[in-house]
Structures are given as C-alpha cells and as structure tokens.
XYZ file of C-alpha atoms in Angstrom:
772
model
C 137.727 106.456 86.725
C 137.239 106.530 90.470
C 134.047 105.112 91.880
C 131.401 107.238 93.556
C 129.329 105.438 96.159
C 125.833 105.928 97.427
C 125.284 107.382 100.902
C 124.902 103.837 102.232
C 128.291 102.941 100.807
C 126.824 100.627 98.172
C 127.103 100.842 94.399
C 129.904 101.234 91.910
C 128.996 104.202 89.719
C 132.129 105.831 88.275
C 132.949 109.411 89.146
C 132.744 111.348 85.894
C 135.659 113.508 84.842
C 133.770 115.801 82.443
C 130.713 117.937 83.086
C 127.286 116.628 82.149
C 125.617 118.976 79.672
C 121.850 119.312 79.358
C 119.544 116.294 79.596
C 117.598 117.626 82.604
C 114.327 116.774 80.932
C 115.553 113.323 79.907
C 116.753 112.504 83.427
C 113.378 113.527 84.816
C 111.512 111.406 82.274
C 113.695 108.315 82.846
C 113.364 108.628 86.638
C 109.609 108.871 86.215
C 109.632 105.696 84.115
C 111.743 103.920 86.725
C 109.176 104.881 89.313
C 106.472 103.104 87.325
C 108.346 100.208 85.706
C 110.952 97.727 86.855
C 112.727 97.569 83.497
C 113.559 100.646 81.443
C 115.695 100.373 78.311
C 117.459 103.418 76.913
C 117.854 103.080 73.156
C 119.422 105.334 70.551
C 122.192 105.541 67.996
C 125.789 105.017 68.931
C 127.357 108.038 70.590
C 124.038 109.664 71.529
C 124.864 109.430 75.241
C 122.880 106.438 76.514
C 125.556 105.338 78.967
C 126.122 108.798 80.401
C 122.392 109.395 80.770
C 122.023 106.056 82.567
C 124.888 106.867 84.952
C 123.616 110.359 85.740
C 120.079 109.055 86.238
C 121.394 106.330 88.517
C 123.393 108.844 90.518
C 120.379 111.088 91.036
C 118.198 108.120 91.969
C 120.769 106.529 94.298
C 119.097 107.667 97.506
C 116.001 105.698 96.503
C 117.936 102.405 96.421
C 119.217 101.408 99.853
C 121.407 98.671 98.430
C 122.969 100.767 95.749
C 123.122 101.466 92.048
C 125.400 99.077 90.140
C 126.886 99.579 86.703
C 127.574 96.479 84.595
C 129.525 97.264 81.410
C 128.864 94.474 78.930
C 130.874 95.957 76.049
C 133.922 93.720 76.653
C 131.769 90.593 77.028
C 131.688 88.554 73.849
C 129.936 85.316 74.849
C 126.307 85.210 75.940
C 126.995 82.612 78.647
C 129.273 85.110 80.409
C 126.645 87.826 80.911
C 125.452 86.619 84.305
C 129.059 86.230 85.477
C 129.787 89.824 84.428
C 126.942 90.998 86.668
C 128.208 88.866 89.553
C 131.649 90.431 89.164
C 130.323 94.005 88.915
C 128.241 93.585 92.084
C 131.269 92.290 93.936
C 129.614 89.014 94.926
C 132.231 86.601 96.339
C 132.721 83.876 93.743
C 132.998 80.938 96.153
C 129.804 79.064 95.287
C 129.297 76.085 93.035
C 125.933 77.494 91.982
C 125.523 78.917 88.465
C 126.039 82.714 88.295
C 122.318 83.333 87.781
C 121.478 81.517 91.023
C 124.190 83.440 92.852
C 122.665 86.690 91.664
C 119.179 85.688 92.760
C 120.424 84.644 96.192
C 122.290 87.942 96.573
C 119.515 90.242 95.321
C 116.406 88.450 96.573
C 115.918 90.759 99.559
C 117.877 93.774 98.355
C 116.582 97.102 97.008
C 118.947 97.876 94.136
C 119.143 99.374 90.650
C 121.196 97.466 88.076
C 122.504 99.407 85.071
C 123.085 96.926 82.243
C 125.172 98.929 79.802
C 125.789 98.019 76.120
C 123.392 95.108 75.694
C 122.973 95.274 71.921
C 125.383 92.472 70.986
C 124.007 90.195 73.713
C 120.328 91.058 73.551
C 118.927 87.553 73.975
C 121.159 86.696 76.929
C 120.434 90.041 78.591
C 116.697 89.558 78.072
C 116.736 86.080 79.644
C 118.838 87.192 82.628
C 116.769 90.333 83.256
C 113.520 88.393 83.114
C 114.849 85.894 85.691
C 116.070 88.605 88.043
C 112.899 90.681 87.913
C 110.705 87.646 88.562
C 112.819 86.390 91.477
C 113.913 89.688 93.091
C 110.911 91.845 93.872
C 112.830 95.011 94.857
C 115.348 95.052 92.011
C 114.978 97.370 89.025
C 116.984 97.353 85.816
C 118.012 100.299 83.643
C 119.489 98.938 80.408
C 121.206 100.704 77.519
C 121.042 99.071 74.118
C 120.675 99.958 70.482
C 118.093 97.178 70.356
C 115.245 96.664 72.814
C 115.270 93.559 75.007
C 111.714 92.677 74.061
C 110.466 91.133 77.319
C 107.263 91.672 79.283
C 107.162 94.842 81.351
C 109.919 96.615 79.411
C 109.490 100.382 79.012
C 111.585 101.841 76.177
C 113.015 105.366 76.227
C 114.474 106.682 72.964
C 117.403 108.939 73.864
C 117.297 111.907 71.488
C 120.343 113.781 70.209
C 121.175 117.076 71.886
C 119.178 120.079 70.723
C 120.761 121.803 67.715
C 120.254 125.229 66.117
C 119.120 125.636 62.533
C 122.422 125.671 60.615
C 120.827 127.761 57.858
C 119.346 130.392 60.187
C 121.306 130.432 63.461
C 120.151 132.780 66.235
C 122.349 135.563 67.625
C 125.419 134.481 69.563
C 123.851 135.274 72.942
C 120.993 132.820 72.262
C 123.044 130.143 70.524
C 124.570 128.868 73.758
C 121.140 127.755 74.967
C 121.249 124.787 72.593
C 122.618 121.696 74.320
C 124.891 120.724 71.426
C 126.460 124.182 71.362
C 126.821 124.146 75.140
C 128.665 120.818 74.923
C 130.941 122.050 72.134
C 131.838 125.159 74.130
C 132.432 123.160 77.300
C 134.784 120.715 75.588
C 136.458 123.301 73.349
C 137.324 125.660 76.208
C 138.965 122.765 78.022
C 141.631 122.598 75.296
C 141.422 126.208 74.011
C 140.611 128.424 77.014
C 140.065 131.484 74.827
C 137.412 129.859 72.668
C 134.053 131.646 72.916
C 130.880 132.256 70.976
C 130.752 135.433 68.924
C 128.886 136.970 66.036
C 131.895 136.103 63.887
C 131.775 132.340 64.558
C 128.096 131.699 65.349
C 127.310 130.468 61.817
C 130.238 128.023 61.869
C 129.274 126.764 65.345
C 125.652 126.237 64.259
C 126.766 124.403 61.102
C 129.137 122.177 63.065
C 126.553 121.136 65.666
C 123.776 120.791 63.108
C 125.769 118.654 60.703
C 126.847 116.368 63.533
C 123.164 115.822 64.385
C 123.645 116.765 68.041
C 125.402 113.432 68.722
C 127.524 114.018 71.843
C 130.379 111.704 70.835
C 130.678 113.328 67.403
C 130.688 116.810 68.975
C 133.336 115.815 71.513
C 135.520 114.374 68.760
C 135.081 117.549 66.721
C 135.945 119.672 69.748
C 139.167 117.692 70.174
C 140.146 118.751 66.647
C 140.045 122.390 67.717
C 143.320 121.740 69.481
C 145.101 121.944 66.121
C 142.570 123.245 63.580
C 140.580 126.482 63.356
C 136.823 126.149 63.658
C 136.209 127.064 60.009
C 138.500 124.273 58.830
C 136.817 121.708 61.072
C 133.473 122.687 59.526
C 134.863 122.495 55.984
C 136.431 119.103 56.625
C 133.124 117.658 57.766
C 132.574 116.764 54.122
C 134.690 113.779 55.095
C 133.538 113.513 58.677
C 134.596 109.909 59.267
C 138.217 110.670 58.471
C 138.173 113.882 60.519
C 136.619 112.613 63.729
C 139.338 110.267 64.906
C 140.638 112.113 67.936
C 138.966 110.170 70.726
C 140.427 109.683 74.167
C 142.915 106.788 74.396
C 141.087 105.805 77.602
C 137.855 105.218 75.704
C 136.745 101.855 74.387
C 138.227 101.148 70.925
C 134.797 101.428 69.330
C 134.334 104.891 70.890
C 137.611 106.403 69.739
C 136.418 107.279 66.268
C 133.040 107.965 64.783
C 133.512 105.342 62.085
C 134.528 102.694 64.602
C 131.424 103.438 66.640
C 129.111 102.988 63.654
C 131.120 99.965 62.504
C 130.104 98.405 65.810
C 126.400 98.874 64.959
C 126.971 97.715 61.390
C 128.678 94.518 62.534
C 125.661 93.677 64.706
C 123.331 93.722 61.685
C 122.558 90.756 59.442
C 123.655 90.839 55.803
C 120.135 91.803 54.672
C 119.895 94.559 57.303
C 123.251 95.965 56.173
C 122.104 95.968 52.553
C 118.870 97.763 53.406
C 120.776 100.277 55.581
C 122.952 101.129 52.593
C 119.987 101.393 50.231
C 117.918 103.527 52.627
C 120.731 106.082 52.577
C 119.478 107.167 49.130
C 116.588 108.962 50.854
C 117.045 112.605 51.801
C 114.993 113.884 54.719
C 113.132 110.664 55.512
C 110.844 108.135 53.879
C 107.768 106.026 54.484
C 107.319 102.287 54.110
C 105.852 102.612 50.611
C 108.941 104.503 49.456
C 111.301 102.017 51.109
C 109.539 99.147 49.334
C 109.349 100.990 46.019
C 112.995 102.037 45.919
C 114.941 99.439 47.894
C 113.297 96.152 46.915
C 114.574 93.934 44.104
C 115.307 90.261 43.468
C 118.092 90.278 46.059
C 115.978 92.045 48.713
C 112.329 91.063 48.094
C 109.568 93.573 48.754
C 107.937 91.221 51.264
C 110.978 91.459 53.545
C 111.294 95.242 53.674
C 108.767 95.867 56.452
C 110.435 93.398 58.839
C 113.930 94.633 58.007
C 112.936 98.253 58.583
C 111.459 97.200 61.917
C 114.733 95.475 62.827
C 116.742 98.593 61.937
C 114.400 100.700 64.075
C 114.857 98.264 66.955
C 118.635 98.641 66.573
C 118.409 102.468 66.514
C 119.845 102.683 62.998
C 116.531 104.040 61.705
C 114.289 106.405 63.669
C 110.490 106.244 63.462
C 108.145 109.198 63.985
C 104.351 109.004 63.981
C 102.314 112.056 63.005
C 98.589 112.150 62.307
C 98.462 108.372 62.226
C 101.246 108.129 59.609
C 104.710 106.706 60.337
C 107.773 108.140 58.654
C 111.333 106.969 59.061
C 114.640 108.792 58.951
C 118.305 108.330 59.702
C 120.611 110.764 61.405
C 122.828 112.312 58.773
C 125.896 110.638 60.242
C 124.252 107.205 59.966
C 122.976 107.975 56.474
C 126.418 109.070 55.257
C 127.932 105.876 56.590
C 125.384 103.858 54.614
C 125.984 106.015 51.548
C 129.723 105.362 51.777
C 128.962 101.645 51.761
C 126.631 102.048 48.806
C 129.086 104.167 46.837
C 131.590 101.311 46.819
C 129.064 98.943 45.255
C 127.933 98.688 41.640
C 124.280 99.448 42.429
C 124.688 103.145 43.228
C 123.398 104.350 39.844
C 120.555 101.840 39.690
C 119.336 102.870 43.145
C 119.433 106.594 42.355
C 117.461 105.868 39.187
C 114.817 103.880 41.092
C 114.608 106.732 43.623
C 114.017 109.253 40.819
C 111.429 107.051 39.150
C 109.516 106.441 42.391
C 109.187 110.120 43.216
C 108.435 110.929 39.599
C 105.472 108.535 39.738
C 104.361 110.018 43.061
C 104.390 113.571 41.672
C 102.643 112.478 38.457
C 99.865 110.798 40.434
C 99.253 113.854 42.641
C 99.223 116.162 39.603
C 96.901 113.880 37.621
C 94.389 113.566 40.490
C 94.731 117.136 41.771
C 91.254 118.304 40.796
C 89.553 115.770 43.044
C 89.501 114.603 46.671
C 92.681 114.390 48.718
C 94.381 117.652 47.746
C 95.495 118.457 51.306
C 96.897 114.960 51.751
C 98.690 115.169 48.401
C 100.396 118.432 49.307
C 101.274 117.136 52.763
C 102.955 114.132 51.138
C 104.957 116.368 48.800
C 105.960 118.605 51.721
C 107.123 115.589 53.724
C 109.214 114.403 50.758
C 110.458 117.826 49.677
C 114.122 116.893 50.076
C 113.614 113.604 48.236
C 111.956 115.485 45.387
C 114.895 117.874 45.231
C 117.303 114.931 45.189
C 115.338 113.338 42.337
C 115.381 116.604 40.386
C 119.108 117.060 40.972
C 119.809 113.518 39.771
C 117.743 114.022 36.621
C 119.219 117.415 35.771
C 122.846 116.628 36.579
C 122.643 113.491 34.446
C 120.993 115.281 31.511
C 117.747 113.289 31.726
C 115.666 115.959 29.993
C 112.297 114.197 29.813
C 112.394 113.030 33.429
C 113.495 116.439 34.713
C 110.812 118.342 32.795
C 108.108 115.844 33.700
C 108.920 115.975 37.428
C 109.349 119.740 37.694
C 106.019 120.271 35.911
C 104.191 117.620 37.950
C 105.210 119.492 41.106
C 103.302 122.613 39.988
C 100.917 122.656 42.937
C 103.824 122.063 45.313
C 105.430 125.202 43.894
C 102.336 127.390 43.547
C 99.900 126.198 46.215
C 102.346 125.083 48.875
C 104.654 128.040 49.399
C 107.697 127.077 47.276
C 107.615 129.727 44.539
C 111.303 130.656 44.538
C 112.473 127.059 44.658
C 110.009 126.109 41.947
C 111.302 128.821 39.645
C 114.906 127.791 40.237
C 114.207 124.142 39.390
C 112.034 125.060 36.390
C 114.741 127.324 34.985
C 117.377 124.623 35.419
C 115.234 121.957 33.752
C 114.149 124.218 30.887
C 117.754 125.286 30.269
C 118.955 121.707 29.706
C 120.412 121.268 26.212
C 119.060 118.739 23.766
C 115.727 117.920 22.131
C 112.443 119.577 23.083
C 110.203 116.724 24.220
C 106.421 116.962 24.798
C 107.011 117.360 28.550
C 108.477 120.800 27.814
C 105.124 122.378 26.919
C 103.658 121.689 30.366
C 106.843 122.834 32.092
C 106.685 126.107 30.143
C 103.174 127.082 31.252
C 103.971 125.972 34.812
C 107.010 128.274 34.718
C 104.731 131.068 33.516
C 102.359 130.456 36.424
C 105.182 130.612 38.971
C 106.591 133.810 37.456
C 103.196 135.506 37.445
C 102.822 134.912 41.175
C 106.225 136.494 41.678
C 105.205 139.580 39.689
C 107.481 138.856 36.708
C 104.868 139.440 33.982
C 107.273 139.903 31.090
C 109.220 136.744 31.906
C 105.976 134.811 32.276
C 104.627 135.951 28.921
C 107.870 134.924 27.212
C 107.533 131.408 28.645
C 103.841 131.277 27.633
C 104.664 132.374 24.077
C 107.216 129.577 23.753
C 104.668 127.136 25.174
C 102.073 128.082 22.547
C 104.603 127.805 19.711
C 105.936 124.415 20.817
C 102.436 123.047 21.508
C 101.418 123.914 17.943
C 104.466 122.043 16.621
C 103.824 118.982 18.793
C 100.027 118.898 18.520
C 99.451 119.361 22.273
C 95.733 120.157 22.738
C 95.752 121.207 26.412
C 98.876 123.374 26.778
C 97.741 126.225 24.428
C 94.562 126.746 26.451
C 96.414 126.623 29.774
C 98.816 129.208 28.362
C 95.849 131.322 27.206
C 94.278 131.061 30.674
C 97.532 132.280 32.207
C 97.669 135.129 29.687
C 94.329 136.099 31.222
C 95.974 135.911 34.652
C 98.736 138.228 33.445
C 96.171 140.710 32.125
C 94.245 140.521 35.407
C 97.402 141.191 37.418
C 98.259 144.129 35.146
C 94.787 145.556 35.700
C 93.598 144.985 32.107
C 90.215 143.491 33.010
C 88.492 143.362 29.564
C 91.521 141.596 28.077
C 91.624 139.200 31.012
C 87.944 138.301 30.614
C 88.367 137.677 26.881
C 91.294 135.316 27.520
C 89.467 133.467 30.266
C 86.322 133.015 28.165
C 88.250 131.586 25.195
C 90.438 129.381 27.434
C 87.445 128.010 29.356
C 85.628 127.135 26.132
C 88.709 125.418 24.706
C 89.476 123.447 27.879
C 85.844 122.340 28.125
C 85.957 121.216 24.491
C 89.060 119.047 25.028
C 87.588 117.627 28.247
C 90.066 119.125 30.718
C 87.788 119.763 33.724
C 90.652 120.835 35.994
C 91.835 123.481 33.570
C 88.249 124.706 33.125
C 87.871 125.082 36.892
C 91.262 126.812 37.155
C 90.082 129.333 34.561
C 86.560 129.805 35.892
C 87.497 130.876 39.416
C 89.817 133.494 37.927
C 86.982 134.665 35.683
C 84.854 135.200 38.798
C 87.649 137.240 40.439
C 88.081 139.397 37.328
C 84.313 140.003 37.186
C 84.288 141.007 40.860
C 87.077 143.536 40.283
C 85.219 144.867 37.229
C 81.970 145.105 39.256
C 80.466 142.851 36.609
C 77.197 141.293 37.743
C 78.358 137.991 36.234
C 80.755 137.597 39.183
C 78.170 135.759 41.296
C 77.154 133.497 38.415
C 80.776 132.656 37.494
C 81.729 132.063 41.148
C 78.766 129.777 41.759
C 79.560 127.876 38.538
C 83.134 127.316 39.740
C 81.898 126.129 43.146
C 79.435 123.727 41.523
C 82.182 122.208 39.357
C 84.485 122.054 42.364
C 81.897 120.155 44.374
C 81.245 117.831 41.445
C 84.956 116.995 41.242
C 85.334 116.747 45.024
C 88.200 119.232 45.222
C 88.606 122.151 47.670
C 91.545 124.349 46.696
C 89.967 126.249 43.814
C 86.698 126.364 45.776
C 88.414 128.597 48.354
C 89.334 131.056 45.566
C 85.799 130.951 44.152
C 84.470 131.782 47.645
C 86.964 134.641 47.732
C 85.553 135.953 44.442
C 81.991 135.787 45.787
C 83.068 137.483 49.032
C 84.824 140.229 47.087
C 81.703 140.766 44.997
C 79.484 140.897 48.113
C 81.814 143.371 49.860
C 81.870 145.650 46.800
C 78.048 145.728 46.944
C 77.949 146.533 50.675
C 76.700 143.079 51.698
C 79.142 142.918 54.616
C 77.710 139.991 56.591
C 77.495 137.845 53.469
C 81.009 138.889 52.486
C 82.326 137.906 55.928
C 80.676 134.482 55.747
C 82.024 133.776 52.280
C 85.557 134.968 53.034
C 85.736 132.945 56.244
C 84.461 129.858 54.445
C 87.265 130.263 51.904
C 89.837 130.821 54.633
C 88.604 127.798 56.571
C 89.414 125.666 53.513
C 92.860 127.270 53.263
C 93.552 126.099 56.807
C 94.144 122.628 55.381
C 96.672 123.896 52.845
C 99.984 125.709 53.028
C 98.973 128.215 50.334
C 100.238 131.491 51.767
C 98.997 133.491 48.763
C 95.454 132.147 49.044
C 95.374 132.765 52.801
C 96.833 136.261 52.406
C 94.284 137.526 49.888
C 91.414 136.163 51.987
C 92.791 137.832 55.139
C 93.179 141.033 53.097
C 89.499 140.841 52.176
C 88.518 140.291 55.811
C 90.564 143.371 56.770
C 88.665 145.472 54.206
C 85.354 144.101 55.492
C 86.358 144.865 59.109
C 87.209 148.455 58.176
C 83.865 148.802 56.383
C 82.187 147.581 59.588
C 84.225 150.155 61.555
C 86.044 147.366 63.436
C 89.262 149.320 63.126
C 91.385 147.570 65.810
C 90.578 144.213 64.233
C 91.328 145.532 60.747
C 94.684 146.939 61.887
C 95.753 143.608 63.378
C 94.791 141.818 60.173
C 96.804 144.321 58.124
C 99.786 143.683 60.394
C 99.451 139.933 59.932
C 99.255 140.380 56.166
C 102.522 142.321 56.091
C 104.240 139.431 57.863
C 102.733 136.837 55.503
C 103.754 138.685 52.332
C 107.292 139.003 53.698
C 107.411 135.253 54.332
C 106.130 134.460 50.825
C 108.744 136.594 49.109
C 106.230 138.423 46.920
C 103.736 141.251 47.505
C 100.089 142.099 47.093
C 100.945 144.400 44.196
C 101.994 141.339 42.156
C 98.327 140.372 41.970
C 96.995 143.546 40.467
C 96.447 147.286 41.013
C 92.859 146.701 42.145
C 94.046 144.881 45.245
C 96.661 147.550 45.906
C 94.102 150.347 45.734
C 91.679 148.547 48.073
C 94.521 147.914 50.525
C 95.598 151.571 50.475
C 92.014 152.733 51.017
C 91.639 150.359 53.955
C 94.856 151.609 55.546
C 93.695 155.220 55.199
C 90.369 154.386 56.852
C 92.019 152.664 59.793
C 94.693 155.339 60.243
C 92.041 158.047 60.224
C 89.992 156.229 62.862
C 92.799 155.213 65.241
C 95.394 157.248 67.093
C 98.877 156.819 65.643
C 100.099 154.896 68.717
C 97.071 152.580 68.725
C 97.608 151.897 65.009
C 101.261 150.969 65.592
C 100.420 148.711 68.548
C 97.693 146.851 66.641
C 99.892 146.565 63.561
C 102.729 145.146 65.678
C 100.404 142.655 67.373
C 99.279 141.368 64.006
C 102.857 141.254 62.761
C 103.814 138.862 65.562
C 101.397 136.220 64.287
C 102.647 133.346 62.197
C 100.677 131.953 59.252
C 98.469 129.625 61.324
C 97.845 132.190 64.057
C 96.850 134.780 61.460
C 94.288 132.413 59.946
C 92.882 131.567 63.389
C 92.612 135.221 64.345
C 90.973 136.144 61.042
C 88.420 133.363 61.498
C 87.315 134.106 65.046
C 89.007 137.330 66.167
C 89.689 135.881 69.603
C 92.830 133.794 69.165
C 95.526 134.838 71.630
C 98.472 136.366 69.820
C 101.200 136.252 72.467
C 100.841 137.054 76.159
C 100.448 140.845 76.134
C 101.884 141.150 79.630
C 104.089 138.140 80.325
C 103.989 136.725 83.826
C 106.922 137.894 85.903
C 109.231 135.679 87.922
C 107.595 136.842 91.166
C 104.246 135.508 89.958
C 105.531 132.066 88.955
C 108.878 131.258 90.571
C 110.365 131.527 94.043
C 113.001 134.215 94.595
C 115.835 131.703 94.257
C 114.276 130.128 91.153
C 114.009 133.599 89.636
C 117.724 134.157 90.245
C 118.563 130.804 88.659
C 116.292 131.507 85.653
C 117.999 134.862 85.070
C 121.433 133.183 85.046
C 120.155 130.457 82.698
C 119.093 133.259 80.353
C 122.628 134.636 80.458
C 123.892 131.321 79.123
C 125.525 129.996 82.311
C 125.778 126.263 82.861
C 124.394 124.703 86.044
C 127.919 124.389 87.423
C 128.609 128.074 86.714
C 125.302 129.071 88.319
C 126.271 127.028 91.382
C 129.535 128.976 91.657
C 127.800 132.353 91.293
C 125.091 131.611 93.873
C 127.360 129.526 96.155
C 125.151 126.457 95.858
C 125.881 122.806 95.127
C 125.528 121.742 91.478
C 122.867 119.221 92.505
C 120.823 121.989 94.137
C 121.010 124.046 90.968
C 120.035 120.979 88.937
C 116.917 120.686 91.076
C 116.081 124.383 90.694
C 116.376 124.182 86.898
C 114.225 121.046 86.807
C 111.488 122.784 88.846
C 111.692 125.931 86.682
C 111.151 123.857 83.528
C 108.251 122.016 85.173
C 106.547 125.180 86.481
C 106.809 126.972 83.152
C 105.920 123.888 81.109
C 109.118 124.218 79.071
C 111.401 121.586 77.581
C 114.624 123.550 77.069
C 116.826 126.256 78.544
C 116.307 128.303 75.383
C 112.599 128.583 76.223
C 113.490 129.767 79.736
C 115.764 132.418 78.234
C 113.016 133.633 75.902
C 110.528 133.743 78.796
C 112.943 135.712 80.961
C 113.458 138.230 78.144
C 109.724 138.665 77.535
C 108.809 138.962 81.223
C 111.514 141.476 82.008
C 113.006 139.217 84.695
C 116.534 140.182 85.591
C-alpha cells in the first residue's frame, strides 16, 4: 500500500484501498482517550478491526502530532529483542549508531511530538510493555496507541475493547430499508458490490443477509471473507455453508498476512499464543451456550487435570487475550465468547475423548442450579433466582437438549419440572410447553420425576388457555402419584384443577378444590404449595364477591411474609385490590393494586403485570379517569400480544370486567381521542407500561419529536436525511459535493448532538421527526 503522510510530511500511515465502514463512535472514543492518556491499547478478538481502527484514528489525529503518526507492524517480528529495532526501522531512523536501538529511539523522540502505533503486540507483550514504558518515561511528548489481543499491563495504560460491528437480530431482521443501517450489513454490501455490482438489499434477501452478519458475530474479517465467496456462490448457499464456517471462509486476499487469509488461520494465531492450560479451558468453555459465570466455569470445566483453583486465573488470562469477553451488570460479571471463537474451541473439544463427559457435567451443573432455585422458591431471592435462569436460558436449553436427545429420562423430567417458575413466572410459556412435551414423550419407564413434570405441564397449559389438555395431564399425574406413593403431587394437581375451574368460571367448584388442596398441602407440610393455593382462593372469592376474599388474601400475605417470598404476595395483593374495587373502595383498591405491581417490577412475569394493569384500568374508569384508563387498556393489548395468550384464558369474569371498562371509556371519550390514547398505550413496552400504571406520568415517547431545524444546522439536517436513506459517508460526500472527512465530522456531531450511538438511531429519529 502507498503511504499517506501528515501535512508536515511526517509519518508512514498506509493509504487504505478499501472504504472504512462505521466506527465513528469508536474513533471519537479512542481520540478522547488519547487526549487524556499517553498509552491506549486497543484489544479485541482477531479480525475485529483493531489495526484498521488504529490507522483511521491515527489519520484523523495526525494534525495534532507535528512530528507525525508512525505505524509499526510487529506481526512479522518473532524475537522480543528485535522489537525496538522494528520501531527504529519504521520511524526511518538512520541506523549508523553503536547505541542500542532503545537509546536511538529515545534520542530521536526526546523532543518530538509524535504518535506511535504499535500494531500486533500480543505475541511480544512483555517486550512491548518494557519498550513502551521506557519511551513514555523518557519522551514527554510521545504517545502510544497499541493493538493487542492482550493488554500490556503497565502503569498509565488505558484499555479500549474494540467491539464487533453492529448486527441485526438474525431471527427478527428489520425491513430491507432499515437493515443497511447496521455496520456489519453496510460492510457486507460495500465489499459484495465491489465483486458483484448488482448485489443489493431487498425484501427477498434481507433474512439471509441478517443471518450471515449475525452468525459471523459482526467480525469485519469474517464478513469480508464471506463477501469474497459471493463471487462464485449465491448468498443463500454462503449462509447454508456457514455450518462449516472455517472451511468456507478461506478466500482472503493474497496480499494479506498469512494469518489473515483464512478465519481458521487467524484464530490459530490466538490459539498458538495460549498456554496448554489456557487452550484446554478455551475448549471446555465452548460447552457453554450464551455465556457463563465463574461459578459455572469452575463447576463444569474443573477436574483433576484442570484444578478448580486455577480456573479464575485462567479465565482472567483468556479475557486479557480477548478470547473471552467479560460484561459486568448489576455488580455481577458474566463471560461469553463470540460464536466464531466458541465454535473453534468446540471443534478442538470434539476431537478429544472428553466431549461426552463435559456435556454431562454441563447438564448436571445446570440441573443442580434449577433444582436449588425450585426448592428455595418460596423464600427470599426469587427475583435473583429468575434473573439467573434468564441469564442462563440458552445453557438450560442446551442441557435439556442433551438429556432428551440422549434418552436420559430422569434428568430431562427433573430439569424441565424444576424450571417451572422460569416457564410460568418469567415469560417462557410456549418454550416451557415444548420442552415439557418433549420430555414427557420420551419412551421408557415412568420415574417419580414424571409426576411433578405432569402437574407443571398442566400449569403451563392452563395459562395458555388449553383447559382440556391441562386436565388430561393432571389426571395422569394423579394416577401415577397414587401408584408411586407421591404425597405432594396429587394435591398440586388438585390445586390446579381448582385453577382450571376458576378459569372456566366455575367458582364453587374452584373453591372446593382449593379448600381440599390447601388442607392436604398443609397436612404434608408443603408451605409453598399451600401459599400457591391460598392466593388463588382469595382471587376466586373476590370474583364470587365472597366476603372471605379479604381474610384469604390477608392469610396468603401473612404466609408470604413469614416465608420471605414476594411473587405470590403480588397476586394476593391483586386479590385484595379486586375485592376492594368490587366494593367501591377505589382508593384502597388503587393502593393495593399498585403495591402488587411494584413487586412485579422485579420479575419478568408478564401475566402477573398484565392482570394488575387491567385492574388499575378498571379502577381508573370507575374514577372517571378515562384518558388514563384508555392508555392502560392500550398497554394491556400490547402485553397480551407479547405473551402469546389472552385475558380470556384466565376466566370469563375478567373478560366481562374488561368489556365493561372498554364500554365506559368509549362512551366517555370521542372516538378519535379513544384511538389516540389506545395507540399511545400500545407503544409502551412491558417496563414502560408498569411505570405508567404506577405513577401515570412516565413519558411514553416524544409526542412531537424535535425537528432537524430545532437541533441540527441546515447542513447537518441534510446529512442526517441522507444517513436515513442508507447512504455511506462517501456517498453522502458525493451527493453534497463535500470531502469525506467533512461528512465524517458532520455525522460525528449529529450523533453527539442527538446523544445517539448508531446510524440506525439517526434514521429512526429522522423518520419520527418528519425530517426530509
């Protein structure tokens, strides 16, 4: 590549031959770090674009360094003692001195204002760290921007993790006109059109494009290699062949470094830099789907060969080498690997004899986790338990798949039943039913675990409105429990028969079932089952206008408080609120319903939140707060759609109250006002709906979005409109007859002014504000 020089004629940055896609935010953040720190290290997995980001950042920052920006490529250097000499050579320092290379560098740079880009430091980390420390201490106006899969680890180092390019959801891609706003898609289109000029996004190929970019994790090198395959293969075949991605992605440029010509060679480079223990842990960690925490890594990956005491340090080393990514949320750290890295490790594992043993340990670990959460459910920590199951949802699915596909009947039934609150209180009804059906349909003996799985299946089916299917499962549960001598399952089945009667509107039958189930569960000492039955008894009493509703609800709350749990307490508060509303005690009903909904805020129980918001809508209509009621009804519609069930599944009493509320609001509001309020509520997501129901003041979405004239300059408005049309910065420059650098600056300022992080957000803002 030709060199591009700084205005002062100094520097050796190469002139790039392909366009630079995206990364405006990253360039801004790295330049900001360079303004505050003298050493910034860009880390990230191989192929993520560290080198290109460093070069582009250096080019943009070149005017700030009077003595130039200098790129030092250390990839070809194999011996640590040659690092300093490589820098001397890259800076063009005459090699006529008898001084060591480090001293030559210090003499040359002592009074110069320069930026040194040390590229590909990972295989020479110690030597690079020592050299950089010497230079920064001796040369006050020198700054260093390093790229490495492992941090240098010296004082003053600021680390910037280079993320993959933004990718669309491969399972729910946006329309074609919005898809191009994702950086990975933009890169694919840019590189694909270079070899197939007619290639373009369309409704016909948008799903394949989204799958391709998503499955390649937004890694630029992988996307470029895939794009090169479009020279000879149709897009659909490239996507299909990604099942064997390492064999497919071998079409790199012959001008590239050998390790960059194929995806496997690139990851081989990282693998070769790891110790034997790090390689073994890398392979074992590939058993996790969707991430893991340290406890899981220790529980699944440790054995006599790789002791538990070493796991934490080895994970840390893999994070430092960008093989494993770490994310901290709410004070908890979880780890994950890009799918490409994970598949590489899995390939290594599959060739060993420990594949089956590791999958078994993985299944056993998550089986114990689910058992513990189920066993301690009716006590403190319910929100945390569900959050843990949500975080490990994909691992739980992998454990279930392993158990079922290998015919492990007891393990499959035990795990699918232990996940009952994940299915029913965490928004996974359809998935829960699918896994329950698969586990219950396994051939072979009928172990004790089957009885619990049967009543759990009945519970899931009831929430979906499948009463007949549920009662068939409950009947089998009762029969098998009698054969096996299970004391708890018959009463749980009887409690759920009461639920079925309640949902069918047969209140006397429901109350009889609940009373008998509660007595039986109390007798066998199952406090959780008693509480589960008692809050439903209170709801049935409230629907029947039975004065026992208050007594039953308060009894359930007292037991809930005694156990330290919160989930059933929210339903008991709902029952008391329903009872108060039916008796015209509107202020009390509001307080009780909001207290129940406040608890639901800590859960992901869409059903529980929906029925409480329903109740608050009825109360608002009774108070003649018709606008508020209409918005709540709109939010409820959206929530029921997201759940995949409906209010009618939970009984005709709820349906009749809902219909009466709608009639009241429609009668009070003009038709257009009703539609507007309904639409406003419908735009709320689950969390927004809860917030609005609790305080009535939460902003939904800007009702009148700010226009470009109010926020941006005229030129910035023009640039924003073209961004929304999917044009690249270079294309915008051609349309507006500006330099690409000028357009880059406009886009950077637009993102900063609007507080956005991506071009897709700019496009959405333009659409909502009517800017064109």
